[in-house]
Amino acid sequence: EKAYLFDVVSKLYISTDSGPVDMQSVELCSDMIDVVLDVSGIYGLPSSNNSESAAVSANSNGTASSSTGEDGNEEKAAENGEGDNEVGGGDPENPSAYDSETASVIRLSNGMVLYLKEVDTMLALVCITRAENFNRRSLINYNISCLKQALGAIVDVTN
């Protein structure tokens, strides 16, 4: 249906497809980024004192969860690799809750699905689609990986 490329820090969309922009959808996507960053900051990295209890806590209350895709592989739904509630990555001294594994799925009551996927250290692609189209998640992920490669090629050319 609609896709937005967001700057994760400012939560402003940088680009979108050629369809008309609905500001309520933009706000919904921006709020989704806030939720993902907040959950990532809480459950993204286990505390240095008690790493196993943090992981168990994240799974026992359902906030950070996993779901199995149509291909049988487990896909992470708001679980990230490193850090606290800061955005940015690659610095071992200051790890980030938003990393290359960041992804989230929110199913709305109106039959729509919000899908957030990390594109770059400061960029996220947020897609709004119908639930029946989201069944082809592997195709969506392939298209997102093609977008990542194209953005990488643009950055390489400019450098």
GROMACS .gro file of C-alpha atoms in nm:
model
  159
    1GLU     CA    1   0.000   0.000   0.000
    2LYS     CA    2   0.248   0.267   0.118
    3ALA     CA    3   0.614   0.282   0.216
    4TYR     CA    4   0.811   0.555   0.393
    5LEU     CA    5   1.185   0.594   0.441
    6PHE     CA    6   1.235   0.753   0.783
    7ASP     CA    7   1.524   0.922   0.957
    8VAL     CA    8   1.518   0.736   1.287
    9VAL     CA    9   1.652   1.022   1.499
   10SER     CA   10   1.415   1.298   1.386
   11LYS     CA   11   1.132   1.059   1.290
   12LEU     CA   12   1.073   1.256   0.971
   13TYR     CA   13   1.015   1.074   0.647
   14ILE     CA   14   1.279   1.138   0.383
   15SER     CA   15   1.102   0.980   0.089
   16THR     CA   16   0.796   0.781  -0.003
   17ASP     CA   17   0.635   0.627  -0.307
   18SER     CA   18   0.443   0.828  -0.564
   19GLY     CA   19   0.104   0.789  -0.397
   20PRO     CA   20  -0.056   1.066  -0.193
   21VAL     CA   21   0.073   1.112   0.162
   22ASP     CA   22  -0.170   1.067   0.450
   23MET     CA   23  -0.040   1.255   0.754
   24GLN     CA   24  -0.216   1.016   0.993
   25SER     CA   25  -0.018   0.732   0.840
   26VAL     CA   26   0.306   0.930   0.876
   27GLU     CA   27   0.227   0.993   1.244
   28LEU     CA   28   0.144   0.626   1.295
   29CYS     CA   29   0.477   0.525   1.140
   30SER     CA   30   0.662   0.781   1.351
   31ASP     CA   31   0.496   0.645   1.664
   32MET     CA   32   0.597   0.294   1.558
   33ILE     CA   33   0.961   0.404   1.543
   34ASP     CA   34   0.926   0.545   1.897
   35VAL     CA   35   0.781   0.215   2.021
   36VAL     CA   36   1.055   0.009   1.856
   37LEU     CA   37   1.329   0.231   1.999
   38ASP     CA   38   1.173   0.222   2.347
   39VAL     CA   39   1.129  -0.156   2.348
   40SER     CA   40   1.479  -0.198   2.203
   41GLY     CA   41   1.624   0.021   2.473
   42ILE     CA   42   1.458  -0.187   2.743
   43TYR     CA   43   1.502  -0.537   2.599
   44GLY     CA   44   1.763  -0.493   2.324
   45LEU     CA   45   2.069  -0.569   2.530
   46PRO     CA   46   2.066  -0.779   2.843
   47SER     CA   47   2.205  -0.596   3.143
   48SER     CA   48   2.566  -0.675   3.225
   49ASN     CA   49   2.462  -0.814   3.565
   50ASN     CA   50   2.190  -1.055   3.468
   51SER     CA   51   2.169  -1.125   3.097
   52GLU     CA   52   1.951  -1.436   3.117
   53SER     CA   53   1.681  -1.282   3.336
   54ALA     CA   54   1.649  -0.985   3.099
   55ALA     CA   55   1.595  -1.219   2.803
   56VAL     CA   56   1.341  -1.426   2.994
   57SER     CA   57   1.160  -1.114   3.111
   58ALA     CA   58   1.137  -0.986   2.755
   59ASN     CA   59   0.973  -1.306   2.639
   60SER     CA   60   0.750  -1.370   2.939
   61ASN     CA   61   0.551  -1.047   2.914
   62GLY     CA   62   0.516  -1.059   2.536
   63THR     CA   63   0.670  -0.718   2.470
   64ALA     CA   64   0.961  -0.845   2.263
   65SER     CA   65   0.857  -1.151   2.073
   66SER     CA   66   0.933  -1.371   1.775
   67SER     CA   67   0.706  -1.504   1.509
   68THR     CA   68   0.750  -1.781   1.258
   69GLY     CA   69   0.730  -1.677   0.894
   70GLU     CA   70   0.572  -1.875   0.614
   71ASP     CA   71   0.907  -2.033   0.529
   72GLY     CA   72   0.939  -2.171   0.884
   73ASN     CA   73   1.224  -1.940   0.982
   74GLU     CA   74   1.191  -1.742   1.299
   75GLU     CA   75   1.182  -1.368   1.243
   76LYS     CA   76   1.240  -1.117   1.519
   77ALA     CA   77   0.959  -0.876   1.588
   78ALA     CA   78   1.102  -0.590   1.803
   79GLU     CA   79   1.421  -0.742   1.920
   80ASN     CA   80   1.753  -0.576   1.861
   81GLY     CA   81   2.114  -0.662   1.923
   82GLU     CA   82   2.294  -0.393   2.113
   83GLY     CA   83   2.257  -0.099   2.343
   84ASP     CA   84   2.039   0.131   2.534
   85ASN     CA   85   1.780   0.375   2.405
   86GLU     CA   86   2.018   0.564   2.178
   87VAL     CA   87   2.019   0.557   1.801
   88GLY     CA   88   2.334   0.496   1.604
   89GLY     CA   89   2.570   0.208   1.594
   90GLY     CA   90   2.909   0.069   1.522
   91ASP     CA   91   3.080   0.224   1.823
   92PRO     CA   92   3.171  -0.047   2.076
   93GLU     CA   93   3.207   0.217   2.347
   94ASN     CA   94   2.850   0.341   2.289
   95PRO     CA   95   2.638   0.052   2.154
   96SER     CA   96   2.297   0.113   2.004
   97ALA     CA   97   1.951  -0.035   2.049
   98TYR     CA   98   1.887   0.022   1.679
   99ASP     CA   99   2.100  -0.210   1.466
  100SER     CA  100   2.098  -0.409   1.142
  101GLU     CA  101   1.863  -0.671   1.289
  102THR     CA  102   1.595  -0.422   1.386
  103ALA     CA  103   1.252  -0.518   1.257
  104SER     CA  104   0.900  -0.492   1.390
  105VAL     CA  105   0.553  -0.600   1.286
  106ILE     CA  106   0.234  -0.441   1.417
  107ARG     CA  107  -0.102  -0.579   1.306
  108LEU     CA  108  -0.379  -0.322   1.323
  109SER     CA  109  -0.744  -0.396   1.394
  110ASN     CA  110  -0.848  -0.263   1.052
  111GLY     CA  111  -0.664  -0.546   0.872
  112MET     CA  112  -0.353  -0.344   0.793
  113VAL     CA  113   0.003  -0.431   0.894
  114LEU     CA  114   0.285  -0.192   0.982
  115TYR     CA  115   0.628  -0.337   0.904
  116LEU     CA  116   0.948  -0.160   1.009
  117LYS     CA  117   1.285  -0.277   0.885
  118GLU     CA  118   1.628  -0.122   0.938
  119VAL     CA  119   1.782   0.006   0.614
  120ASP     CA  120   2.089   0.192   0.742
  121THR     CA  121   2.225   0.303   1.078
  122MET     CA  122   1.994   0.605   1.079
  123LEU     CA  123   1.726   0.498   0.830
  124ALA     CA  124   1.423   0.273   0.860
  125LEU     CA  125   1.170   0.166   0.601
  126VAL     CA  126   0.815   0.154   0.734
  127CYS     CA  127   0.559  -0.018   0.514
  128ILE     CA  128   0.183  -0.009   0.551
  129THR     CA  129   0.018  -0.302   0.378
  130ARG     CA  130  -0.289  -0.522   0.393
  131ALA     CA  131  -0.257  -0.835   0.603
  132GLU     CA  132  -0.314  -1.066   0.303
  133ASN     CA  133  -0.019  -0.906   0.121
  134PHE     CA  134   0.202  -0.944   0.427
  135ASN     CA  135   0.184  -1.323   0.391
  136ARG     CA  136   0.459  -1.284   0.129
  137ARG     CA  137   0.707  -1.143   0.382
  138SER     CA  138   1.005  -1.308   0.212
  139LEU     CA  139   0.931  -1.110  -0.106
  140ILE     CA  140   0.898  -0.789   0.097
  141ASN     CA  141   1.232  -0.861   0.268
  142TYR     CA  142   1.395  -0.927  -0.070
  143ASN     CA  143   1.269  -0.592  -0.202
  144ILE     CA  144   1.398  -0.418   0.110
  145SER     CA  145   1.741  -0.578   0.062
  146CYS     CA  146   1.743  -0.448  -0.298
  147LEU     CA  147   1.661  -0.101  -0.163
  148LYS     CA  148   1.949  -0.132   0.088
  149GLN     CA  149   2.189  -0.220  -0.194
  150ALA     CA  150   2.067   0.071  -0.409
  151LEU     CA  151   2.104   0.318  -0.122
  152GLY     CA  152   2.451   0.180  -0.054
  153ALA     CA  153   2.545   0.231  -0.418
  154ILE     CA  154   2.424   0.593  -0.402
  155VAL     CA  155   2.633   0.659  -0.092
  156ASP     CA  156   2.940   0.494  -0.249
  157VAL     CA  157   2.906   0.708  -0.563
  158THR     CA  158   2.882   1.029  -0.362
  159ASN     CA  159   3.190   0.939  -0.156
   0.00000   0.00000   0.00000
